[in-house]
Coordinates of C-alpha atoms in Angstrom, one line a residue:
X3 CA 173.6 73.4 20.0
X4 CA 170.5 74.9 21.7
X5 CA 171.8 78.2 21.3
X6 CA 172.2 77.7 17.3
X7 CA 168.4 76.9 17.5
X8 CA 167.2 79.8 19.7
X9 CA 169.6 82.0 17.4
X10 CA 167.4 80.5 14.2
X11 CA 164.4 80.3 15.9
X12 CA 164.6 84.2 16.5
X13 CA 166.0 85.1 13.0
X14 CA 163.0 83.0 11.4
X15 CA 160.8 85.2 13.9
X16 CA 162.3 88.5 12.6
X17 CA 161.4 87.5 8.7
X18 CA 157.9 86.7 9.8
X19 CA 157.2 89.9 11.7
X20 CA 159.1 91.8 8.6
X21 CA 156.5 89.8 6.4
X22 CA 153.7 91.1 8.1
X23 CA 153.9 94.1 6.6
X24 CA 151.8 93.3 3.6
X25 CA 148.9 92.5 5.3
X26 CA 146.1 94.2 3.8
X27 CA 147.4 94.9 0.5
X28 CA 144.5 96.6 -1.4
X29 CA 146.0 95.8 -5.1
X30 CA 148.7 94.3 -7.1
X31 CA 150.1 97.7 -7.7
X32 CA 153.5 97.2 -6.4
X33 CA 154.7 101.5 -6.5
X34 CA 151.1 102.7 -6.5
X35 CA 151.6 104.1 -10.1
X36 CA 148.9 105.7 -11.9
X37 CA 145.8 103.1 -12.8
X38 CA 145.1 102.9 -16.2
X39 CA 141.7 101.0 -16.4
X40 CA 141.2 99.1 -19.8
X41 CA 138.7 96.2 -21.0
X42 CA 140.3 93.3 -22.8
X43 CA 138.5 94.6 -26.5
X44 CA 140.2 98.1 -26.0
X45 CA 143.5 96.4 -25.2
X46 CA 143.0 94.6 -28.8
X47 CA 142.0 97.2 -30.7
X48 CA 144.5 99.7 -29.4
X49 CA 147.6 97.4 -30.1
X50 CA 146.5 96.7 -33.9
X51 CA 146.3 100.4 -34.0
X52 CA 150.2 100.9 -32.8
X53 CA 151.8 97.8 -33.6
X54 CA 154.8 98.9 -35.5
X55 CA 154.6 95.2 -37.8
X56 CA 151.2 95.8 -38.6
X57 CA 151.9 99.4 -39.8
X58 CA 154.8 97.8 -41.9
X59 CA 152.5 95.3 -43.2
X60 CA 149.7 97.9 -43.6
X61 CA 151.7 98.9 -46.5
X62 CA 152.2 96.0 -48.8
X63 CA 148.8 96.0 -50.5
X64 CA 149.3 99.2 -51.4
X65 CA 152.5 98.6 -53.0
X66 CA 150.9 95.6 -54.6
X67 CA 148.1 97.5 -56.2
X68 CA 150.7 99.8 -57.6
X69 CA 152.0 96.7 -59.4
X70 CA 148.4 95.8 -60.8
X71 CA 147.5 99.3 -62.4
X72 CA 151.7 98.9 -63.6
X73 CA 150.3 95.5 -65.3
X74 CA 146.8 96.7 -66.7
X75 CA 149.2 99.8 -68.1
X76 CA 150.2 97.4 -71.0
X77 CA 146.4 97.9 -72.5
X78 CA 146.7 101.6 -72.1
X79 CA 146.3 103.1 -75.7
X80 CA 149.5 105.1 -77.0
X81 CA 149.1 108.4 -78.9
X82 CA 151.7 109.8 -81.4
X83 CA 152.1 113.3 -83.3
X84 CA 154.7 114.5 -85.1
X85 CA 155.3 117.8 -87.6
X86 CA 158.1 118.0 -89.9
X87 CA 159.3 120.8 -92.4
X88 CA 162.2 120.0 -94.7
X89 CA 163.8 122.5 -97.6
X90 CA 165.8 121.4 -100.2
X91 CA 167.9 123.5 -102.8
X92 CA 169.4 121.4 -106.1
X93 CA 171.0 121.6 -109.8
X94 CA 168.9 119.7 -112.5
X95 CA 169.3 119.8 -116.0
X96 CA 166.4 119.9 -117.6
X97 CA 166.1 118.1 -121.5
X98 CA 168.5 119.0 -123.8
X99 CA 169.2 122.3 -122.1
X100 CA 173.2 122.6 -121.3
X101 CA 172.5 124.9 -118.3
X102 CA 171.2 123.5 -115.0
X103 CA 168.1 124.5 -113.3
X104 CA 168.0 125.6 -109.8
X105 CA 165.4 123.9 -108.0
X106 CA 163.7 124.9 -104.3
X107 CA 161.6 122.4 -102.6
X108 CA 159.8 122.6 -99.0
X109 CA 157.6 120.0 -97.9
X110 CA 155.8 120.0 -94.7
X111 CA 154.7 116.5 -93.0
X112 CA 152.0 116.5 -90.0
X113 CA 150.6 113.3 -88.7
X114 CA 148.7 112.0 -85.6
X115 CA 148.1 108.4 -84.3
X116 CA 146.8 106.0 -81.8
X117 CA 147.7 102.9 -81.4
X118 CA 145.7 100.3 -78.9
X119 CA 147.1 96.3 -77.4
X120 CA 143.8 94.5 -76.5
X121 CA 144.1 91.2 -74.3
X122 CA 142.9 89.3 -76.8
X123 CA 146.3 89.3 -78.6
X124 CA 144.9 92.2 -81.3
X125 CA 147.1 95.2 -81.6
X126 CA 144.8 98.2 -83.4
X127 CA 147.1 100.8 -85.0
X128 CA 145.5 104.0 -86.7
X129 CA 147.1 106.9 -88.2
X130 CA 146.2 110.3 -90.0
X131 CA 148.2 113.0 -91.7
X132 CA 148.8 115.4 -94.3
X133 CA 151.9 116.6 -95.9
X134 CA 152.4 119.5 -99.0
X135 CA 155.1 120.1 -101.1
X136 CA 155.8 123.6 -102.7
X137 CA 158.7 124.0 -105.6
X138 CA 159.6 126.2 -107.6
X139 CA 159.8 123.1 -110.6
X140 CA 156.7 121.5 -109.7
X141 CA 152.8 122.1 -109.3
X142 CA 152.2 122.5 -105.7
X143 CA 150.6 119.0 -104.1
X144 CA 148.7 118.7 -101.4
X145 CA 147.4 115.0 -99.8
X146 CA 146.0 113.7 -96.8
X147 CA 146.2 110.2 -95.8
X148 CA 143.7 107.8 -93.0
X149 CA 145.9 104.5 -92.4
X150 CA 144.0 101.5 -90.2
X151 CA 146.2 98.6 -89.6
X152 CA 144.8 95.7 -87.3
X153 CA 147.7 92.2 -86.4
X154 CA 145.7 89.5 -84.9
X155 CA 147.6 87.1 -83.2
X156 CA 146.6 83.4 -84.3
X157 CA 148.9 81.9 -82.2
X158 CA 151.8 83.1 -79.6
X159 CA 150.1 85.8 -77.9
X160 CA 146.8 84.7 -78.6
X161 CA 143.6 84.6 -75.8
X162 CA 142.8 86.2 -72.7
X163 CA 144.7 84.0 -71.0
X164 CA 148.1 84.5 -72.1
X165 CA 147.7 88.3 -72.1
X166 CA 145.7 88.6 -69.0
X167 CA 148.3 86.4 -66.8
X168 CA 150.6 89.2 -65.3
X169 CA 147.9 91.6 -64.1
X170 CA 146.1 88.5 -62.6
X171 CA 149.5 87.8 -61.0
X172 CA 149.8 91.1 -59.9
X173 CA 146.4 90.9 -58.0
X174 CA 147.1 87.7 -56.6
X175 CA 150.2 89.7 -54.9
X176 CA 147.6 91.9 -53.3
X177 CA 145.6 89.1 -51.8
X178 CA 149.0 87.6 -50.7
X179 CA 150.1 90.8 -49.0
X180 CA 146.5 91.1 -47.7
X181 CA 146.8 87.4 -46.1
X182 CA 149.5 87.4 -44.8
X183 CA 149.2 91.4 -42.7
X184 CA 145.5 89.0 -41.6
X185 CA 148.1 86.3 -40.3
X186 CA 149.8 88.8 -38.7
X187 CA 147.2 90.4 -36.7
X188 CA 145.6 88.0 -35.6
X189 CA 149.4 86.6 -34.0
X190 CA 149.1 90.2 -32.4
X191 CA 145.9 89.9 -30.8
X192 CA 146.7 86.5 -29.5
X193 CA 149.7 87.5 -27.9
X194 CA 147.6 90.9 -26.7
X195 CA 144.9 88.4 -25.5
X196 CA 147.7 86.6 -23.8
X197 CA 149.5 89.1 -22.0
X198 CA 146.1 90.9 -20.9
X199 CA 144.9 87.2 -19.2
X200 CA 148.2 86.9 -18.0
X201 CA 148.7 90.3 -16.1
X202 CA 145.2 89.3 -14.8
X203 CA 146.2 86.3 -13.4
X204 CA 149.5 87.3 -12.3
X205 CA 147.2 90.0 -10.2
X206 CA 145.4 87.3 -8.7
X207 CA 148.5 85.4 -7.8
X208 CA 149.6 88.1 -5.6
X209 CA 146.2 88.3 -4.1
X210 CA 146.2 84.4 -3.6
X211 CA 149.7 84.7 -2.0
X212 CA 148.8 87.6 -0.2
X213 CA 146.3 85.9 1.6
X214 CA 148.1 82.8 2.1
X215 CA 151.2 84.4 3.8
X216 CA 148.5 86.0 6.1
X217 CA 147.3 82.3 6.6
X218 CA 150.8 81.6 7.8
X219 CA 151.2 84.1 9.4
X220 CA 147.6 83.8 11.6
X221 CA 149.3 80.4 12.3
X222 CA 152.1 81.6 13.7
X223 CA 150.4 84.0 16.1
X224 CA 148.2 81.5 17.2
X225 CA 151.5 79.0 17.9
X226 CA 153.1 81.8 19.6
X227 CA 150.5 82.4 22.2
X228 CA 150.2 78.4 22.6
X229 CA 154.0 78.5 23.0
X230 CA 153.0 81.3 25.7
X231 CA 150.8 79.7 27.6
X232 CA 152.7 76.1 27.5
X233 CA 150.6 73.9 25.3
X234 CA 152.9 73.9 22.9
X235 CA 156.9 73.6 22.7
X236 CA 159.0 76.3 21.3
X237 CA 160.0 73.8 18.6
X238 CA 157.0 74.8 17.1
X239 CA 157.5 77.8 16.5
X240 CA 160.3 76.9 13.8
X241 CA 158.2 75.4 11.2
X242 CA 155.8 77.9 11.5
X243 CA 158.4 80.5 11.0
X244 CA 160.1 78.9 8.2
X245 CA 156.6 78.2 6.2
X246 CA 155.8 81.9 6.7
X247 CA 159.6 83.3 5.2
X248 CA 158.7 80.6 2.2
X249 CA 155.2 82.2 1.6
X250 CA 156.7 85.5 1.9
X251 CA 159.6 84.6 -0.8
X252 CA 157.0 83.4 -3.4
X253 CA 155.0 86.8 -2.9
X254 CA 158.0 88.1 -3.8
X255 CA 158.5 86.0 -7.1
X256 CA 154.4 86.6 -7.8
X257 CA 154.9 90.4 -8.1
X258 CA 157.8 90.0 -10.0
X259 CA 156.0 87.7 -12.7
X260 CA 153.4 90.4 -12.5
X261 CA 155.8 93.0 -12.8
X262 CA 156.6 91.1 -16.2
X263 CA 153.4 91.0 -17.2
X264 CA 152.7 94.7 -17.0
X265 CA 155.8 95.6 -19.0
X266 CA 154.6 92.8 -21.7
X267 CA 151.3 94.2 -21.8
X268 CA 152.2 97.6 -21.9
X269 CA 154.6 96.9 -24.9
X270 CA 151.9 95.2 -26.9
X271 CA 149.7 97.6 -26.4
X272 CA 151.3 100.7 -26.0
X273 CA 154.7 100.6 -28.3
X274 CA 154.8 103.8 -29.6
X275 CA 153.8 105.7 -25.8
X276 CA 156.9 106.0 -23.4
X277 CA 155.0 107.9 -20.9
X278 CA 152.7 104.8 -20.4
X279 CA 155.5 103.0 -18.8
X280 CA 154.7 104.5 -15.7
X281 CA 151.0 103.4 -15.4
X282 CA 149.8 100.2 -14.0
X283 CA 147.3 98.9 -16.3
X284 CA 144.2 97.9 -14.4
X285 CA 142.1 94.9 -16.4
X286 CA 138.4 95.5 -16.4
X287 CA 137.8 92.2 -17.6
X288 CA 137.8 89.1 -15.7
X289 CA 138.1 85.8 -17.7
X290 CA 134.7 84.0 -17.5
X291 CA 133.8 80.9 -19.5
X292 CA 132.1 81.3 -22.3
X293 CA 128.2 80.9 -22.7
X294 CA 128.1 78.9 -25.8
X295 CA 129.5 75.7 -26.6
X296 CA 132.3 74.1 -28.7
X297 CA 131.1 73.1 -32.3
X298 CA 131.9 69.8 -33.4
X299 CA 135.7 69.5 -34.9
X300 CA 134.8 68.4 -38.2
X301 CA 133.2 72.3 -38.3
X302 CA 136.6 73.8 -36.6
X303 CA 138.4 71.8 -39.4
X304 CA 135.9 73.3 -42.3
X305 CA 137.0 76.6 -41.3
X306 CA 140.5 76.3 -40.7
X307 CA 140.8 74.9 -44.5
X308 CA 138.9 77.8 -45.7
X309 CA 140.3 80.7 -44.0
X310 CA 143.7 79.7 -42.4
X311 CA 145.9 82.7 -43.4
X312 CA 148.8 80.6 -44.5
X313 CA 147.0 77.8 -46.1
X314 CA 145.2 80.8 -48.1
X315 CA 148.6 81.9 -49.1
X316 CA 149.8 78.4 -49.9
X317 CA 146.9 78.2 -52.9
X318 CA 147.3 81.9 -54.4
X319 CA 151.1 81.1 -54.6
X320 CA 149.3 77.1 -56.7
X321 CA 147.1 80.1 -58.9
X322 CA 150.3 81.4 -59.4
X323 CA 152.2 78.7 -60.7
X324 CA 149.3 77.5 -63.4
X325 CA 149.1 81.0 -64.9
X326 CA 153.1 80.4 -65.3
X327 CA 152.2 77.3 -66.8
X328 CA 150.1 79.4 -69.0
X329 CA 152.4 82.1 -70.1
X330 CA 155.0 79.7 -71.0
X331 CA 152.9 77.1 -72.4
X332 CA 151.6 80.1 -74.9
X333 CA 155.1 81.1 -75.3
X334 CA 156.3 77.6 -76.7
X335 CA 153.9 78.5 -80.1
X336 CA 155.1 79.8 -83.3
X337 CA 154.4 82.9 -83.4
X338 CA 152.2 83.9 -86.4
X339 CA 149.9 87.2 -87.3
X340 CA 147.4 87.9 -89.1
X341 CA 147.1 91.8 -90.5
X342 CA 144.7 93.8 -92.5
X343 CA 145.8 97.5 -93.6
X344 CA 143.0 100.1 -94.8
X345 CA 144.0 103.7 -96.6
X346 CA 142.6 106.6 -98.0
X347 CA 144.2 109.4 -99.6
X348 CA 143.1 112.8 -100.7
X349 CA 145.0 115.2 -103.4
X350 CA 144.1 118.5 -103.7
X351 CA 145.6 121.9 -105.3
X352 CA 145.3 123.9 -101.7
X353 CA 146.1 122.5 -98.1
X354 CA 142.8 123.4 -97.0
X355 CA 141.4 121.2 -99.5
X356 CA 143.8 118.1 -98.6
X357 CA 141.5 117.3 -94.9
X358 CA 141.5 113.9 -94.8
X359 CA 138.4 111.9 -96.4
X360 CA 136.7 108.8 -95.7
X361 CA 134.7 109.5 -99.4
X362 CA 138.1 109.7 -100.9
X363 CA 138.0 107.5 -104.2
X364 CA 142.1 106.9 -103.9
X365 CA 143.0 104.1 -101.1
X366 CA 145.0 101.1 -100.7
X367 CA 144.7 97.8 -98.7
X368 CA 146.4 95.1 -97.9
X369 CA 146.2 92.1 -95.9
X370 CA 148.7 88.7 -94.9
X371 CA 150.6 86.9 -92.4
X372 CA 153.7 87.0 -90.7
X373 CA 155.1 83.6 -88.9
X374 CA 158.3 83.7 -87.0
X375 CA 159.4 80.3 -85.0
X376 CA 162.5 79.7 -83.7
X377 CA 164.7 76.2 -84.1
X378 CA 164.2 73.8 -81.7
X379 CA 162.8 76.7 -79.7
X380 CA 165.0 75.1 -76.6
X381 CA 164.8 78.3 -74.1
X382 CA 160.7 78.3 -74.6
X383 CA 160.8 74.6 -73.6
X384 CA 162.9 74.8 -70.4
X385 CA 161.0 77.8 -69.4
X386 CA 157.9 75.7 -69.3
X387 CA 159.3 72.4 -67.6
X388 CA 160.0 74.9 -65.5
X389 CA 156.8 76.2 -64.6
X390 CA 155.4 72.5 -64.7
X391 CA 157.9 71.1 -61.7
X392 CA 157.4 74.1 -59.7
X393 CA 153.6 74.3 -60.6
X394 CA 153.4 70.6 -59.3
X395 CA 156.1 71.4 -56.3
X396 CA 153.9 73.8 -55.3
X397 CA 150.8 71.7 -55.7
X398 CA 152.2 69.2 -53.2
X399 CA 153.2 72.1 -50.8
X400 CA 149.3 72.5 -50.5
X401 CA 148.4 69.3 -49.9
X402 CA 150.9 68.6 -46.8
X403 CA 149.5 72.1 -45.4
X404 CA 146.1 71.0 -45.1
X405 CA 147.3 67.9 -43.6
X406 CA 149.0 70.1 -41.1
X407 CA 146.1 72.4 -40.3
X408 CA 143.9 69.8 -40.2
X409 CA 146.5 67.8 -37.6
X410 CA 147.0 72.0 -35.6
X411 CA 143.2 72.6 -35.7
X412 CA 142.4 68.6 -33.9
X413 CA 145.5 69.1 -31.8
X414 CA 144.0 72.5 -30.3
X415 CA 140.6 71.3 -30.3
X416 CA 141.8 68.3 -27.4
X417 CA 143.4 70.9 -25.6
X418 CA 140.7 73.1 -25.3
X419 CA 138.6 70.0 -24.1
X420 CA 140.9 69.4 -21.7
X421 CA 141.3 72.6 -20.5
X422 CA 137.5 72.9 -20.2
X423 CA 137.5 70.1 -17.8
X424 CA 140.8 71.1 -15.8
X425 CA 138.3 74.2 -14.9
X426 CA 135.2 72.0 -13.6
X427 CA 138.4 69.5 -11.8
X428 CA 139.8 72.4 -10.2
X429 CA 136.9 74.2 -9.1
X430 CA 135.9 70.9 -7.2
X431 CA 139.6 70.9 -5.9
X432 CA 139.3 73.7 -4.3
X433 CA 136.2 74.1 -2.1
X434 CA 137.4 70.6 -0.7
X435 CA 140.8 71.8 0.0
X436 CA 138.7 74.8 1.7
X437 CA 137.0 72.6 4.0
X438 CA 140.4 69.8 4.5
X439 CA 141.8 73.5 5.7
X440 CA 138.5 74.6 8.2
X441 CA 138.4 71.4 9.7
X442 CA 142.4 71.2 9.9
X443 CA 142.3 74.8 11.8
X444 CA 139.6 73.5 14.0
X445 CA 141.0 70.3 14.8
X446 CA 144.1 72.7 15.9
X447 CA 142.5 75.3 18.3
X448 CA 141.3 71.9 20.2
X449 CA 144.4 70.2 20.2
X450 CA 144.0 67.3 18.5
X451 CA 145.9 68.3 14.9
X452 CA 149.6 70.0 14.6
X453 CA 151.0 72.8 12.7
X454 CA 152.5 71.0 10.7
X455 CA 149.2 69.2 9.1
X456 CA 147.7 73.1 9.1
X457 CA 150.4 74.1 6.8
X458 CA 149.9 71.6 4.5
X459 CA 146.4 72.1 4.2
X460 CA 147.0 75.9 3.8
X461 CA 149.9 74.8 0.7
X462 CA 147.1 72.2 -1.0
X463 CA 144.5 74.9 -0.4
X464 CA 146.9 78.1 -2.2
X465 CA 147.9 75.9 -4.7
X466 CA 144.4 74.8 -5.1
X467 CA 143.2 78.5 -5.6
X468 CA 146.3 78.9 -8.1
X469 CA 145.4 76.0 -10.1
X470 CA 141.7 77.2 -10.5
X471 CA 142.7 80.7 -11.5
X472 CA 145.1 79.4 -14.3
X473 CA 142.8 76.7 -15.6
X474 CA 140.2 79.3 -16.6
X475 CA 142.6 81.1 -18.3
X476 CA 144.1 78.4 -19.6
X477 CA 141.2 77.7 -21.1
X478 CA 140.5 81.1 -22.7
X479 CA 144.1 80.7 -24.2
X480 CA 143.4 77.3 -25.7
X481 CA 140.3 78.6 -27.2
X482 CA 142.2 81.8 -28.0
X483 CA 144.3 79.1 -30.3
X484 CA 142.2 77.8 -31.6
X485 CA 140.5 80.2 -33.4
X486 CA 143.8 81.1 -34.4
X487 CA 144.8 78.0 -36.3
X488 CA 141.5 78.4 -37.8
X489 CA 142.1 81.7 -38.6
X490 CA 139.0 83.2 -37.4
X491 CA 140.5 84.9 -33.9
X492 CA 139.5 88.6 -35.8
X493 CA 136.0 88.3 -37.3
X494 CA 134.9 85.7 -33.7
X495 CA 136.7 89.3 -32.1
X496 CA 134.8 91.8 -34.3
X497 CA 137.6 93.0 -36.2
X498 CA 136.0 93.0 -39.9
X499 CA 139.0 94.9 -41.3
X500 CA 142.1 96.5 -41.0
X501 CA 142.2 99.5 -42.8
X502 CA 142.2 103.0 -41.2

C-alpha cells in the first residue's frame, strides 16, 4: 500500500515539474503567430465592412427604390405618332352614264399625341394630325385637326389618395428594407463587441491561470524543501501536487476557450481574409467602465419605442395596411367620369395650307359622363374586409410589440444594474481574498497554517480575479444590450450610416 502512494506521490511530482514549464509566459499567444493589434472601434467598423449579410442586405433598398420609380412610372406621359398612306382603285357609275368610271384615291394620314394620368384621377389626352386625299374624281382636300379630351374621375379612382397609394407603398418597402439591414447591423456589432470583450477576457484568463499555477507551484517548492528538511511529512507533498496538475489542466481549458475566441473574432471580423487565420489578434482596448451614468429607464424606454428596428418595422408594415384599406375602400365606388372633348379643324386646297389652327372657325366639342358599377360588386367588398381584418391584425401586432420592448428594454436595464454592482462586489472580493491569501502564506512559512488552507486561499483568490475580470465585461455586454433593444448600439457607436 505504501508503495501505491510513493508510486502516485512521484507521478503527481512529474505533472508538476512538466507544468513548470509555463512559467513566465509573456502572452496569450499560444503558437506565437503573427500579432495583429486592433482597437475595439476598428474591429466594428471593419466587420460591417465584410460581413457577407450586411452586403446581402446592402442591396435591398436598392431593389426597393427600383420598385418606387416602377410605381411613379404610372404618371409618366405617353407619346404616340403614326403615318399612314392608303390607295384605292374602283368602278363607279356616274348618273345616267351606262359605262363605269375608274376611280384612283390616295389618302395620306399623319398624327401625333400625348397623353398624361395625373394622381388626382384626371387622365389628359391630346392629339394633332393632318391627312389629304388626292383622286382622280374629286377636288383634292386637305385638313388638319387639334383634339383635347380631358376624363375626370368623380368617383373610383378619384383623389390623391387612391392614386398615390402604390408608390407610397413602394417607399414604405425602402424604409422596411432600410430597417431591417439597421437591425441587422447593429446584431453584428454586438456580436463583434462580444467576441472582441471575450477574446480579451479569455487573454486574461490565461494570464490569471498562469499566475495561479505558478502560485501552486511556489507552494509546492516551498512543501518540498519543508519535506527536506523534516518539518513536514511527505504526505504533503500529494495535495500539493494534485492542486498543481488541477491548475495546470484548467490552463489548458483557458487557452482553449481563448483559442475559440480568436477564431470567433477573426470570423466576425475578418470573413472574407483566409490569410488572417494565421494572426493572433491583439486587443488594444481594455474594457473600462464608462464615465457617464445610466439615464433613468423611462428615457431608455422613450428610445427603444422610437427607434427599435423591429418595432419600426412593425408600424410601416400598420401604414401599409390603411393605404390597403384605402385602395379598396376607393375601389368599392361606382365608377363614373366626367369628360370634356375640344376640336379644331382646318380645310385647305394645298397641304401646306392644312397646319393645324387654333383660329380655325370649324371645331367641335363635346362633353358627358360615363358610369359603370358592377352588381352587388361582391369581389370589391371582400377585397376590403380584407384589408380591414388584416389592417386591424396588424394594428394589434403593434401594440403587443411595444409591450415587448418596453418589457426587453426594463428587463436589460436591471441587468445592467446588476452588473454594475457585481463590478464594485467583486472588486472588494478580491483585494480581501489577496490579503486572506498573504496572511495564509505567512501563517505557513511560520508553521502555524497547512497547505491545504494555502490552496484554498490561492482557489478563492483566482476565482476572485476571474470573477472581477468578467463582471466588467459583463457589464460592457449588458450595456452593449441594451442599447441594442433600444436600437441605438450604432449612432451611441458613431456609425451614422451604412452606405459605402
Amino acid at each position: 500500500m505504501k508503495a501505491v502512494f510513493f508510486f502516485i506521490l512521484s507521478f503527481l511530482v512529474s505533472i508538476a515539474n512538466l507544468s513548470a514549464q509555463v512559467d513566465g509566459r509573456p502572452s496569450a499567444n499560444p503558437v506565437n503567430l503573427d500579432t495583429l493589434a486592433i482597437d475595439i472601434n476598428t474591429a466594428i467598423v471593419t466587420g460591417l465592412e465584410n460581413n457577407p449579410t450586411i452586403l446581402v442586405k446592402k442591396i435591398a433598398p436598392v431593389l426597393s427604390e427600383t420598385a418606387v420609380k416602377e410605381q411613379k412610372g404610372v404618371f409618366d406621359p405617353t407619346v404616340t405618332a403614326s403615318v399612314q398612306r392608303s390607295q384605292s382603285q374602283s368602278q363607279r357609275r356616274l348618273g345616267a352614264s351606262a359605262n363605269p368610271f375608274d376611280i384612283k384615291d390616295t389618302t395620306t394620314t399623319a398624327t401625333v399625341g400625348i397623353q398624361q394620368a395625373l394622381p388626382t384621377g384626371t387622365r389628359i389626352n391630346f392629339t394633332g394630325g393632318m391627312s389629304g386625299s388626292v383622286s382622280n374624281l374629286y377636288t383634292d382636300q386637305y385638313a388638319s385637326n387639334l383634339d383635347l379630351t380631358v376624363t375626370q374621375s368623380l368617383l373610383q379612382g378619384f383623389g390623391l389618395g387612391a392614386n398615390l397609394a402604390n408608390i407610397r407603398k413602394a417607399q414604405i418597402d425602402v424604409d422596411i428594407t432600410e430597417s431591417e439591414l439597421k437591425g441587422v447591423a447593429e446584431a453584428v456589432t454586438a456580436d463583434i463587441e462580444a467576441a472582441y470583450w471575450n477574446l480579451y477576457l479569455t487573454a486574461q484568463e490565461i494570464q490569471i491561470q498562469t499566475s495561479s499555477l505558478a502560485l501552486a507551484q511556489k507552494q509546492l517548492q516551498e512543501t518540498r524543501e519543508r519535506v527536506n528538511v523534516g518539518k513536514l511529512a511527505d504526505l504533503e507533498l500529494a495535495a500539493v501536487s494534485a492542486e498543481v496538475a488541477a491548475r495546470r489542466s484548467q490552463l489548458i481549458d483557458a487557452e482553449s476557450r481563448h483559442e475559440q475566441a480568436r477564431l470567433r473574432f477573426i470570423y466576425l471580423v475578418f470573413p472574407n481574409q483566409p490569410a488572417v487565420w494565421e494572426r493572433y489578434p491583439l486587443p488594444l482596448d481594455t474594457p473600462a467602465l464608462p464615465a457617464d451614468s445610466l439615464d433613468p429607464v423611462g428615457v431608455h424606454t422613450e428610445l427603444g419605442l422610437k427607434y427599435r428596428p423591429d418595432l419600426i418595422q412593425a408600424r410601416l408594415g400598420l401604414q401599409k395596411q390603411d393605404l390597403a384599406v384605402t385602395q379598396t375602400r376607393n375601389g368599392l365606388l361606382p365608377k363614373l367620369d366626367l369628360f370634356i372633348s375640344l376640336g379644331k379643324t382646318n380645310y385647305a386646297a394645298t397641304f401646306a395650307d392644312a397646319t393645324p389652327d387654333l383660329g380655325s372657325p370649324y371645331m367641335q366639342m363635346s362633353t358627358g359622363l360615363n358610369f359603370t358599377m358592377p352588381v352587388p360588386n361582391r369581389q370589391s367588398s371582400a377585397q376590403l374586409a380584407r384589408a380591414r381584418v388584416s389592417r386591424e391584425q396588424q394594428e394589434l401586432a403593434v401594440g403587443n410589440m411595444e409591450k415587448q420592448v418596453i418589457l426587453d428594454i426594463r428587463s436589460k436595464y436591471v441587468e445592467v444594474l446588476r452588473t454594475r454592482q457585481q463590478v464594485e462586489a467583486t472588486l472588494v472580493t478580491r483585494q480581501l481574498q489577496e490579503e486572506k491569501l498573504l496572511a495564509e502564506q505567512e501563517k505557513f512559512r511560520v508553521g502555524k497554517s497547512t497547505n491545504i488552507l494555502v490552496l484554498q486561499a490561492q482557489r478563492d483568490f483566482t476565482a476572485s480575479q476571474l470573477d472581477e475580470a468578467r463582471s466588467v465585461v459583463a457589464y460592457l455586454n449588458a450595456l452593449m444590450e441594451l442599447y441594442v433593444s433600444e436600437g441605438t448600439l450604432l449612432e451611441r457607436r458613431g456609425i451614422a450610416s451604412l452606405e459605402g
